CSV table of C-alpha atoms in Angstrom, one decimal:
chain,number,residue,atom,x,y,z
A,4,MET,CA,0.0,0.0,0.0
A,5,ALA,CA,3.0,2.3,0.5
A,6,ASP,CA,3.3,2.8,-3.2
A,7,HIS,CA,-0.3,4.1,-3.4
A,8,PRO,CA,-0.7,6.8,-0.7
A,9,GLU,CA,-4.3,7.5,-1.8
A,10,LEU,CA,-5.2,4.0,-0.7
A,11,ASP,CA,-3.3,4.2,2.6
A,12,PRO,CA,-5.7,3.9,5.6
A,13,GLU,CA,-3.4,6.1,7.6
A,14,ARG,CA,-4.3,9.0,5.3
A,15,LEU,CA,-8.0,8.6,5.8
A,16,ASP,CA,-9.9,11.4,7.6
A,17,LEU,CA,-10.0,10.5,11.3
A,18,SER,CA,-11.0,13.9,12.7
A,19,ALA,CA,-14.5,12.7,13.7
A,20,PHE,CA,-13.4,9.6,15.5
A,21,GLU,CA,-13.9,9.6,19.3
A,22,VAL,CA,-11.3,7.5,21.2
A,23,PRO,CA,-13.1,5.0,23.4
A,24,PRO,CA,-12.1,4.9,27.2
A,25,PRO,CA,-9.5,2.3,28.1
A,26,PRO,CA,-10.6,-1.0,29.8
A,27,PRO,CA,-10.7,-0.9,33.6
A,28,GLY,CA,-7.3,-1.8,35.3
A,29,LEU,CA,-5.3,-1.3,32.1
A,30,ALA,CA,-2.7,0.9,33.8
A,31,ASP,CA,-2.1,-1.7,36.5
A,32,ARG,CA,-1.7,-4.5,34.0
A,33,VAL,CA,0.7,-2.4,31.9
A,34,LEU,CA,2.9,-1.6,35.0
A,35,ALA,CA,2.9,-5.2,36.1
A,36,ARG,CA,4.3,-6.3,32.7
A,37,LEU,CA,7.2,-3.8,32.8
A,38,PRO,CA,10.6,-5.5,33.3
A,39,ALA,CA,11.6,-5.8,37.0
A,40,THR,CA,14.5,-3.8,38.2
A,41,ALA,CA,17.0,-4.4,40.9
A,42,PRO,CA,15.6,-3.6,44.4
A,43,ALA,CA,16.5,-0.2,45.6
A,44,PRO,CA,15.9,1.3,49.0
A,45,SER,CA,14.1,4.3,47.6
A,46,PRO,CA,13.3,4.7,43.9
A,47,ARG,CA,14.2,8.1,42.6
A,48,PRO,CA,11.4,10.5,41.7
A,49,SER,CA,12.6,10.6,38.0
A,50,ARG,CA,12.1,6.8,37.8
A,51,ARG,CA,8.5,7.1,39.0
A,52,LEU,CA,7.8,9.9,36.5
A,53,ALA,CA,9.2,7.9,33.6
A,54,LEU,CA,7.0,4.9,34.5
A,55,ALA,CA,3.9,7.1,34.8
A,56,ALA,CA,4.6,8.8,31.5
A,57,ALA,CA,5.0,5.4,29.8
A,58,ALA,CA,1.7,4.2,31.2
A,59,ALA,CA,0.0,7.4,30.0
A,60,VAL,CA,1.3,7.0,26.5
A,61,LEU,CA,0.1,3.4,26.4
A,62,LEU,CA,-3.4,4.5,27.6
A,63,VAL,CA,-3.7,6.9,24.7
A,64,ALA,CA,-2.0,4.7,22.0
A,65,LEU,CA,-3.6,1.4,22.7
A,66,PRO,CA,-7.3,2.4,22.0
A,67,SER,CA,-6.3,4.1,18.8
A,68,ALA,CA,-4.2,1.1,17.7
A,69,TRP,CA,-7.2,-1.2,18.5
A,70,TRP,CA,-9.5,0.9,16.3
A,71,VAL,CA,-7.1,0.9,13.4
A,72,THR,CA,-6.7,-2.9,13.5
A,73,GLN,CA,-10.4,-3.6,14.0
A,74,GLY,CA,-11.9,-0.9,11.8
A,75,LEU,CA,-9.3,-0.9,9.0
A,76,GLY,CA,-8.0,-4.4,9.1
A,77,ARG,CA,-7.5,-6.9,6.3
A,78,ALA,CA,-11.3,-6.9,5.5
A,79,GLY,CA,-11.0,-3.2,4.6
A,80,SER,CA,-8.3,-3.4,2.0
A,81,GLY,CA,-6.7,-5.9,-0.4
A,82,GLU,CA,-4.6,-6.6,-3.4
A,83,ARG,CA,-5.2,-9.4,-5.9
A,84,THR,CA,-4.1,-10.7,-9.3
A,85,PHE,CA,-6.9,-13.0,-10.6
A,86,THR,CA,-6.2,-16.2,-12.4
A,87,GLN,CA,-9.8,-17.1,-13.0
A,88,ARG,CA,-13.2,-15.2,-13.0
A,89,GLU,CA,-14.0,-14.3,-9.5
A,90,THR,CA,-16.6,-12.2,-7.6
A,91,VAL,CA,-15.2,-10.0,-4.8
A,92,SER,CA,-17.1,-7.8,-2.4
A,93,LEU,CA,-15.7,-4.3,-2.0
A,94,GLY,CA,-17.2,-3.2,1.3
A,95,SER,CA,-20.9,-3.7,1.9
A,96,SER,CA,-22.2,-1.6,-1.0
A,97,ALA,CA,-20.2,-2.8,-4.1
A,98,LEU,CA,-18.9,-5.9,-5.8
A,99,ALA,CA,-16.6,-6.7,-8.6
A,100,VAL,CA,-16.6,-9.6,-11.1
A,101,ALA,CA,-12.9,-9.8,-12.2
A,102,GLU,CA,-11.8,-11.7,-15.3
A,103,PRO,CA,-8.5,-13.7,-15.5
A,104,GLY,CA,-5.4,-11.4,-15.7
A,105,THR,CA,-7.0,-8.6,-13.7
A,106,GLU,CA,-5.0,-6.7,-11.1
A,107,LEU,CA,-6.9,-4.9,-8.3
A,108,ARG,CA,-6.0,-3.0,-5.2
A,109,TRP,CA,-8.7,-1.5,-3.0
A,110,ALA,CA,-9.4,0.1,0.4
A,111,VAL,CA,-12.7,0.7,2.2
A,112,GLY,CA,-12.9,3.7,4.5
A,113,ARG,CA,-14.8,3.7,7.8
A,114,ARG,CA,-17.7,5.7,6.3
A,115,GLY,CA,-18.0,3.1,3.4
A,116,ALA,CA,-16.0,5.1,0.8
A,117,VAL,CA,-14.3,2.7,-1.6
A,118,ARG,CA,-11.1,3.5,-3.6
A,119,VAL,CA,-9.9,1.0,-6.2
A,120,ARG,CA,-6.8,0.9,-8.3
A,121,GLN,CA,-7.1,-1.2,-11.5
A,122,PRO,CA,-3.8,-1.3,-13.4
A,123,ALA,CA,-4.9,-4.1,-15.8
A,124,GLY,CA,-7.7,-6.4,-16.7
A,125,ARG,CA,-11.4,-6.4,-17.2
A,126,VAL,CA,-13.9,-6.0,-14.3
A,127,PHE,CA,-17.7,-5.7,-14.1
A,128,TYR,CA,-18.6,-3.4,-11.1
A,129,ARG,CA,-22.0,-3.2,-9.4
A,130,VAL,CA,-22.4,-0.3,-6.9
A,131,ASP,CA,-25.4,0.5,-4.7
A,132,SER,CA,-27.1,3.8,-5.2
A,133,GLY,CA,-25.6,6.6,-3.0
A,134,SER,CA,-22.3,4.9,-2.5
A,135,ASP,CA,-19.0,6.7,-2.7
A,136,PHE,CA,-17.0,4.6,-5.2
A,137,GLN,CA,-14.0,5.5,-7.3
A,138,VAL,CA,-11.7,3.5,-9.6
A,139,ASP,CA,-8.3,4.8,-10.7
A,140,THR,CA,-6.7,3.5,-13.9
A,141,PRO,CA,-3.5,4.4,-15.7
A,142,ALA,CA,-5.5,6.6,-18.1
A,143,GLY,CA,-8.0,8.3,-15.9
A,144,GLN,CA,-10.4,8.1,-13.0
A,145,VAL,CA,-14.0,6.8,-12.8
A,146,ALA,CA,-16.3,7.9,-10.0
A,147,VAL,CA,-19.9,6.7,-9.4
A,148,ARG,CA,-22.8,7.0,-7.0
A,149,GLY,CA,-24.6,3.8,-7.8
A,150,THR,CA,-24.4,2.0,-11.2
A,151,CYS,CA,-23.3,-1.0,-13.2
A,152,PHE,CA,-20.4,-0.7,-15.5
A,153,THR,CA,-17.5,-2.6,-17.1
A,154,LEU,CA,-14.0,-1.3,-17.1
A,155,GLU,CA,-11.2,-2.9,-19.1
A,156,VAL,CA,-7.6,-1.7,-18.9
A,157,GLN,CA,-5.2,-2.8,-21.7
A,158,PRO,CA,-1.5,-1.9,-21.0
A,159,MET,CA,0.1,-1.0,-24.3
A,160,LEU,CA,3.7,-0.5,-25.6
A,161,PRO,CA,4.4,2.1,-28.3
A,162,SER,CA,6.4,1.4,-31.4
A,163,LYS,CA,10.1,0.4,-31.2
A,164,GLN,CA,11.1,3.7,-32.7
A,165,SER,CA,9.8,5.6,-29.7
A,166,LEU,CA,11.6,3.4,-27.2
A,167,THR,CA,15.1,5.0,-26.8
A,168,GLY,CA,17.4,5.0,-23.8
A,169,ALA,CA,15.8,6.1,-20.5
A,170,ALA,CA,12.5,6.8,-22.2
A,171,VAL,CA,11.7,3.1,-22.3
A,172,GLY,CA,10.4,2.9,-18.7
A,173,ALA,CA,8.1,5.9,-19.1
A,174,ALA,CA,6.8,4.9,-22.5
A,175,LEU,CA,4.3,2.3,-21.2
A,176,THR,CA,0.8,3.5,-21.8
A,177,ALA,CA,-2.7,2.1,-21.4
A,178,ALA,CA,-6.0,2.1,-23.2
A,179,VAL,CA,-9.1,2.0,-20.9
A,180,PHE,CA,-12.6,1.1,-22.2
A,181,LEU,CA,-15.6,2.0,-20.1
A,182,THR,CA,-19.1,0.6,-20.8
A,183,VAL,CA,-22.0,1.9,-18.6
A,184,HIS,CA,-24.9,-0.5,-18.2
A,185,GLU,CA,-27.0,1.4,-15.7
A,186,GLY,CA,-26.8,4.8,-13.9
A,187,ARG,CA,-24.2,7.4,-14.8
A,188,VAL,CA,-20.5,7.5,-14.4
A,189,ALA,CA,-18.1,10.5,-14.0
A,190,VAL,CA,-14.9,10.2,-16.0
A,191,THR,CA,-11.8,12.4,-15.4
A,192,SER,CA,-8.7,12.2,-17.5
A,193,PRO,CA,-5.4,13.8,-16.5
A,194,ALA,CA,-5.3,15.4,-20.0
A,195,GLU,CA,-8.4,17.6,-19.3
A,196,ALA,CA,-9.4,19.8,-16.4
A,197,SER,CA,-13.2,19.0,-16.6
A,198,THR,CA,-15.1,15.8,-15.8
A,199,SER,CA,-17.3,14.0,-18.4
A,200,GLU,CA,-20.5,12.0,-17.7
A,201,VAL,CA,-21.2,8.7,-19.3
A,202,GLY,CA,-24.7,7.4,-19.4
A,203,PRO,CA,-26.4,3.9,-19.9
A,204,GLY,CA,-25.4,2.2,-23.1
A,205,GLU,CA,-22.5,4.6,-23.8
A,206,ARG,CA,-18.9,3.5,-24.2
A,207,VAL,CA,-15.8,5.6,-23.8
A,208,GLU,CA,-12.1,5.1,-24.5
A,209,LEU,CA,-9.5,6.6,-22.2
A,210,ARG,CA,-5.8,6.8,-23.2
A,211,THR,CA,-2.9,8.1,-21.2
A,212,GLY,CA,-2.4,11.7,-22.0
A,213,ALA,CA,-5.6,12.1,-24.1
A,214,ALA,CA,-9.1,13.3,-23.5
A,215,PRO,CA,-11.9,10.7,-23.2
A,216,ARG,CA,-13.3,9.6,-26.6
A,217,VAL,CA,-16.9,8.4,-27.1
A,218,LEU,CA,-17.2,5.2,-29.1
A,219,ALA,CA,-20.2,3.6,-30.8
A,220,THR,CA,-23.1,2.9,-28.4
A,221,SER,CA,-24.5,-0.6,-28.1
A,222,THR,CA,-27.7,-1.7,-29.6
A,223,VAL,CA,-30.2,-3.4,-27.2
A,224,ASP,CA,-29.0,-6.8,-28.4
A,225,GLY,CA,-25.7,-5.9,-26.8
A,226,SER,CA,-23.5,-5.0,-29.7
A,227,PRO,CA,-23.9,-3.9,-33.3
A,228,THR,CA,-21.5,-6.6,-34.4
A,229,ALA,CA,-19.8,-9.3,-32.2
A,230,THR,CA,-16.6,-11.0,-33.3
A,231,ASN,CA,-14.5,-13.8,-32.0
A,232,ALA,CA,-10.8,-14.1,-32.8
A,233,ALA,CA,-10.9,-17.9,-32.6
A,234,PRO,CA,-13.4,-20.5,-31.4
A,235,GLY,CA,-13.5,-20.4,-27.6
A,236,ALA,CA,-11.2,-17.4,-27.5
A,237,GLU,CA,-12.2,-14.3,-25.4
A,238,PRO,CA,-12.6,-11.4,-27.9
A,239,SER,CA,-10.7,-8.2,-26.9
A,240,TRP,CA,-12.3,-4.7,-26.7
A,241,ARG,CA,-9.9,-3.8,-29.5
A,242,VAL,CA,-11.4,-6.3,-31.9
A,243,ARG,CA,-14.9,-5.3,-30.9
A,244,GLU,CA,-14.1,-1.6,-31.3
A,245,THR,CA,-13.2,-2.2,-34.9
A,246,ALA,CA,-16.6,-3.9,-35.4
A,247,TYR,CA,-18.4,-1.0,-33.6
A,248,VAL,CA,-16.8,1.6,-35.9
A,249,ALA,CA,-17.4,-0.3,-39.1
A,250,GLU,CA,-21.1,-0.8,-38.1
A,251,LEU,CA,-21.4,2.8,-37.1
A,252,ASN,CA,-20.1,4.1,-40.5
A,253,THR,CA,-22.8,2.2,-42.3
A,254,LEU,CA,-25.7,3.0,-39.9
A,255,ARG,CA,-24.9,6.5,-38.8
A,256,ALA,CA,-27.4,8.3,-41.0
A,257,ARG,CA,-30.2,5.8,-40.3
A,258,VAL,CA,-29.6,6.0,-36.5
A,259,LYS,CA,-29.6,9.8,-36.4
A,260,GLU,CA,-32.9,10.0,-38.3
A,261,LEU,CA,-34.5,7.4,-36.0
A,262,GLU,CA,-33.4,9.3,-33.0
A,263,ARG,CA,-34.9,12.5,-34.3
A,264,SER,CA,-38.1,10.9,-35.5
A,265,VAL,CA,-41.3,10.9,-33.4
A,266,PRO,CA,-44.0,8.1,-33.3
A,267,GLY,CA,-46.0,8.2,-36.6
A,268,GLY,CA,-43.5,10.8,-37.9
A,269,VAL,CA,-41.4,10.8,-41.0
A,270,ARG,CA,-37.8,10.1,-41.9
A,271,PRO,CA,-35.9,10.2,-45.2
A,272,THR,CA,-34.9,6.9,-46.9
A,273,GLN,CA,-32.0,6.3,-49.3
A,274,GLU,CA,-34.4,5.0,-52.0
A,275,LEU,CA,-36.2,8.3,-52.4
A,276,PRO,CA,-34.8,11.4,-54.1
A,277,GLU,CA,-33.2,14.0,-51.8
A,278,GLY,CA,-35.8,16.1,-50.0
A,279,THR,CA,-38.5,13.4,-50.3
A,280,ARG,CA,-39.9,11.9,-47.2
A,281,LYS,CA,-42.2,9.0,-46.5
A,282,ILE,CA,-44.1,7.9,-43.4
A,283,VAL,CA,-42.6,5.1,-41.3
A,284,LYS,CA,-44.8,3.3,-38.8
A,285,TRP,CA,-43.0,1.4,-36.1
A,286,LEU,CA,-45.7,-1.1,-35.2
A,287,ASP,CA,-47.3,-3.4,-37.8
A,288,PRO,CA,-44.9,-2.8,-40.7
A,289,SER,CA,-46.2,-3.6,-44.1
A,290,ARG,CA,-45.5,-6.8,-46.1
A,291,GLU,CA,-43.2,-4.8,-48.4
A,292,GLU,CA,-41.2,-3.4,-45.5
A,293,LEU,CA,-40.8,-6.9,-43.9
A,294,LEU,CA,-39.6,-8.3,-47.2
A,295,GLU,CA,-37.1,-5.5,-47.6
A,296,MET,CA,-35.8,-6.0,-44.1
A,297,ALA,CA,-35.5,-9.7,-44.7
A,298,LYS,CA,-33.1,-9.0,-47.6
A,299,GLU,CA,-30.9,-7.0,-45.3
A,300,CYS,CA,-31.3,-9.4,-42.3
A,301,ARG,CA,-32.6,-6.4,-40.4
A,302,LEU,CA,-35.0,-6.4,-37.5
A,303,ARG,CA,-37.1,-3.7,-36.0
A,304,TRP,CA,-38.7,-4.0,-32.6
A,305,ASP,CA,-39.9,-2.2,-29.5
A,306,GLU,CA,-39.7,-3.1,-25.8
A,307,PRO,CA,-40.5,-1.6,-22.4
A,308,GLY,CA,-37.0,-2.2,-21.0
A,309,LEU,CA,-36.0,-4.3,-18.0
A,310,ARG,CA,-35.7,-1.7,-15.3
A,311,GLN,CA,-36.6,-1.4,-11.6
A,312,LYS,CA,-39.0,1.5,-12.1
A,313,PRO,CA,-42.1,0.9,-14.2
A,314,PRO,CA,-42.3,3.1,-17.4
A,315,LEU,CA,-45.7,4.6,-16.7
A,316,PRO,CA,-47.3,7.2,-19.0
A,317,GLY,CA,-46.8,10.9,-18.2
A,318,PRO,CA,-49.6,13.2,-17.0
A,319,GLU,CA,-50.7,14.3,-20.5
A,320,ASP,CA,-50.9,10.7,-21.8
A,321,ARG,CA,-52.7,9.6,-18.6
A,322,ALA,CA,-55.3,12.3,-19.2
A,323,LYS,CA,-55.6,11.3,-22.9
A,324,LEU,CA,-56.1,7.7,-21.9
A,325,GLY,CA,-58.4,8.4,-19.0
A,326,MET,CA,-56.1,6.4,-16.8
A,327,THR,CA,-56.9,6.3,-13.1
A,328,GLU,CA,-54.4,5.8,-10.2
A,329,ASP,CA,-55.7,2.3,-9.6
A,330,GLU,CA,-55.1,1.4,-13.3
A,331,ALA,CA,-51.6,2.9,-13.1
A,332,GLU,CA,-50.8,0.8,-10.1
A,333,GLU,CA,-52.1,-2.3,-11.9
A,334,ILE,CA,-49.8,-1.6,-14.8
A,335,ALA,CA,-46.9,-1.1,-12.5
A,336,GLU,CA,-47.6,-4.5,-10.8
A,337,VAL,CA,-47.8,-6.2,-14.2
A,338,TYR,CA,-44.5,-4.6,-15.3
A,339,ARG,CA,-42.7,-5.8,-12.1
A,340,THR,CA,-43.9,-9.3,-12.6
A,341,PHE,CA,-43.0,-9.2,-16.3
A,342,VAL,CA,-39.4,-8.0,-15.5
A,343,ALA,CA,-38.9,-10.7,-13.0
A,344,GLN,CA,-40.0,-13.4,-15.4
A,345,SER,CA,-38.0,-12.0,-18.3
A,346,LEU,CA,-34.9,-11.9,-16.2
A,347,GLU,CA,-35.2,-15.5,-15.4
A,348,GLN,CA,-35.4,-16.3,-19.2
A,349,LEU,CA,-32.3,-14.1,-19.8
A,350,ARG,CA,-30.3,-15.7,-17.1
A,351,ALA,CA,-31.1,-19.2,-18.5
A,352,ILE,CA,-29.7,-18.1,-21.8
A,353,TYR,CA,-26.6,-16.6,-20.1
A,354,VAL,CA,-26.0,-19.9,-18.2
A,355,ALA,CA,-26.3,-21.8,-21.5
A,356,ALA,CA,-23.7,-19.6,-23.1
A,357,THR,CA,-21.2,-19.3,-20.2
A,358,GLY,CA,-22.0,-22.1,-17.7
A,359,ASP,CA,-21.7,-19.4,-15.0
A,360,GLU,CA,-24.7,-19.7,-12.6
A,361,ASP,CA,-23.2,-17.5,-9.9
A,362,ASN,CA,-22.8,-14.4,-12.0
A,363,ALA,CA,-26.2,-14.9,-13.7
A,364,ARG,CA,-27.7,-13.7,-10.5
A,365,VAL,CA,-25.4,-10.7,-10.1
A,366,LEU,CA,-24.9,-9.1,-13.6
A,367,ALA,CA,-27.3,-6.4,-14.9
A,368,PRO,CA,-29.5,-7.2,-17.9
A,369,ASP,CA,-27.3,-5.4,-20.4
A,370,ALA,CA,-24.1,-7.0,-19.0
A,371,LEU,CA,-25.8,-10.5,-19.3
A,372,LYS,CA,-26.6,-9.8,-23.0
A,373,GLN,CA,-23.1,-8.5,-23.7
A,374,GLU,CA,-21.5,-11.6,-22.2
A,375,ILE,CA,-23.8,-13.9,-24.2
A,376,LEU,CA,-22.7,-12.1,-27.4
A,377,ASP,CA,-19.0,-12.2,-26.4
A,378,LYS,CA,-19.2,-16.0,-26.1
A,379,SER,CA,-21.1,-16.4,-29.4
A,380,PRO,CA,-19.5,-16.8,-32.9
A,381,GLU,CA,-20.2,-14.0,-35.3
A,382,LEU,CA,-21.8,-16.4,-37.7
A,383,ALA,CA,-24.3,-17.5,-35.1
A,384,ILE,CA,-25.4,-13.9,-34.5
A,385,LYS,CA,-25.8,-13.3,-38.3
A,386,GLN,CA,-27.8,-16.5,-38.7
A,387,ALA,CA,-30.1,-15.5,-35.9
A,388,PHE,CA,-30.9,-12.1,-37.5
A,389,HIS,CA,-31.4,-13.8,-40.9
A,390,ARG,CA,-33.8,-16.5,-39.6
A,391,VAL,CA,-35.9,-14.2,-37.5
A,392,ALA,CA,-36.2,-11.6,-40.3
A,393,GLN,CA,-37.2,-14.4,-42.7
A,394,GLU,CA,-39.9,-15.6,-40.3
A,395,ARG,CA,-41.3,-12.1,-39.9
A,396,ALA,CA,-41.6,-11.7,-43.7
A,397,GLY,CA,-43.5,-15.0,-43.9
A,398,LEU,CA,-40.6,-16.7,-45.7
A,399,ALA,CA,-39.9,-19.3,-43.0
A,400,THR,CA,-41.7,-21.0,-40.2
A,401,PRO,CA,-40.7,-20.3,-36.5
A,402,PRO,CA,-39.3,-23.3,-34.6
A,403,ALA,CA,-41.7,-25.0,-32.2
A,404,ASN,CA,-39.1,-25.3,-29.5
A,405,THR,CA,-36.4,-22.6,-28.9
A,406,THR,CA,-34.5,-24.3,-26.0
A,407,SER,CA,-32.3,-26.2,-28.5
A,408,LEU,CA,-31.2,-23.1,-30.4
A,409,THR,CA,-27.8,-21.4,-30.0
A,410,PRO,CA,-27.6,-18.9,-27.1
A,411,ALA,CA,-27.1,-16.1,-29.7
A,412,GLU,CA,-30.4,-17.0,-31.5
A,413,ARG,CA,-32.2,-17.3,-28.2
A,414,LEU,CA,-31.0,-13.9,-27.2
A,415,VAL,CA,-32.1,-12.3,-30.5
A,416,ARG,CA,-35.6,-13.9,-30.2
A,417,PHE,CA,-35.7,-12.8,-26.5
A,418,ASN,CA,-34.9,-9.2,-27.4
A,419,THR,CA,-37.2,-8.9,-30.4
A,420,GLY,CA,-40.1,-10.6,-28.6
A,421,LEU,CA,-40.1,-8.5,-25.4
A,422,GLY,CA,-42.7,-5.9,-26.8
A,423,ASP,CA,-45.2,-8.6,-27.7
A,424,ALA,CA,-44.7,-10.4,-24.5
A,425,TYR,CA,-45.3,-7.3,-22.4
A,426,GLU,CA,-48.5,-6.5,-24.4
A,427,ARG,CA,-49.8,-10.1,-23.7
A,428,ALA,CA,-49.0,-9.6,-20.0
A,429,LEU,CA,-51.0,-6.4,-19.9
A,430,ALA,CA,-53.8,-8.0,-21.9
A,431,ASP,CA,-54.2,-10.7,-19.2
A,432,LYS,CA,-54.8,-7.9,-16.6
A,433,LEU,CA,-56.5,-5.1,-18.5
A,434,GLY,CA,-57.8,-6.8,-21.6
A,435,ALA,CA,-56.4,-7.0,-25.2
A,436,THR,CA,-58.0,-3.8,-26.4
A,437,ARG,CA,-56.6,-1.7,-23.5
A,438,ALA,CA,-53.1,-3.3,-23.8
A,439,ARG,CA,-53.0,-2.5,-27.5
A,440,GLU,CA,-54.2,1.1,-26.9
A,441,LEU,CA,-51.3,1.6,-24.4
A,442,ARG,CA,-48.8,0.2,-26.9
A,443,GLN,CA,-50.1,2.3,-29.8
A,444,LEU,CA,-50.1,5.5,-27.9
A,445,ARG,CA,-46.5,6.3,-28.9
A,446,ASP,CA,-46.3,3.8,-31.7
A,447,GLY,CA,-44.5,1.2,-29.6
A,448,TRP,CA,-43.1,0.9,-26.1
A,449,GLY,CA,-40.6,3.4,-24.8
A,450,SER,CA,-37.5,1.6,-26.2
A,451,ARG,CA,-37.4,1.1,-30.0
A,452,HIS,CA,-34.7,-0.5,-32.1
A,453,ASP,CA,-33.7,-1.0,-35.8
A,454,SER,CA,-30.6,-3.3,-36.1
A,455,SER,CA,-28.8,-5.7,-38.2
A,456,ALA,CA,-25.7,-7.9,-37.7
A,457,SER,CA,-25.5,-8.2,-41.5
A,458,CYS,CA,-26.4,-11.4,-43.4
A,459,PRO,CA,-24.4,-14.6,-43.3
A,460,GLY,CA,-21.6,-14.5,-45.9
A,461,GLN,CA,-21.3,-10.7,-45.8
């Protein structure tokens, strides 16, 4: 810990600590343990004063030493290099799922503040809301107050031409990739004076000596394109970044238009002359639209999200629908049950892909999806998009049983079916007409997606 003073418990703020009184009889016991001296007819006054002073020092020092060892002992700090995936508790309000090759150092303050140093490796963090939690990396600092995020640190060496003489030791740099699954994260880089915020679904790259750089955001299925370097190999963020950028270049115009569009609104299409616009309806696409999407292995879907807070209509929409408080509470209850059941399905897919039952109960929904895609071959993901798009266009028949499908295809079907599943759950409680009315209010549930992993062979 001496090499990292910011993690040293002795530097923590102890100003508010009240030293407890010493146990009864401590002074007598201390004096009794002092080495015996040769008998003397009459001890000198200076000897008595020295013994009293020693006892007084012990009375003050021992309670403080007891607090330090009890309050900031081994449970409050640690240093590990992980050889396999492992879950570690960081105090009472946070946990970390560390991948093999990860290096971590951490300290927990007496008020629950957690300080982590991550020199290398990949870690998923889950932090309770309101917690004081900070991670230091070679390329910057990440601070949160309750969120789920993944942090990967990749130590890097520059080219041989830049490694000369004494500069070799200082030339080691690092690339840090941050993906936020829930909540918001504050990112600070030594290269800039201000702090940047990163929200859910956003991904940022930090490099030593450079400002944070926003990368392509994930689609709801976890990634625009997933790649594997070799069967069974863990794909690196560097490989996935290349896929993100390639996908972003082809979909940038489409995504921007979709973000600006409103339900029932219009957006330009590449097939029409410049300046011409046509109406695009999210729900119930036409046969022609489905056939066109099947050619591109493209899927469009809506979903309510898998969050803790139910996505209830706002005041204006409630007035338009004539929704009462009792009905709003019924919808909230249906949503909570729907989320719990959906998470069980998602966790089953995760276990099928990873075999990891422990982390299936810990990771956030977006993290579960990302891990499933990371463990899936690129071809399996493309085939899943292709088959589902064919089925929607009426060109293929859906399978009767999906449990035998690949985890990648089960995930794609899970994502694209959430909207219909939620409508059915509401219909069981409110009736089919009311459930459809709620879904059509904004031309689909709150989260809408248009995505493709490209077709097999492309």
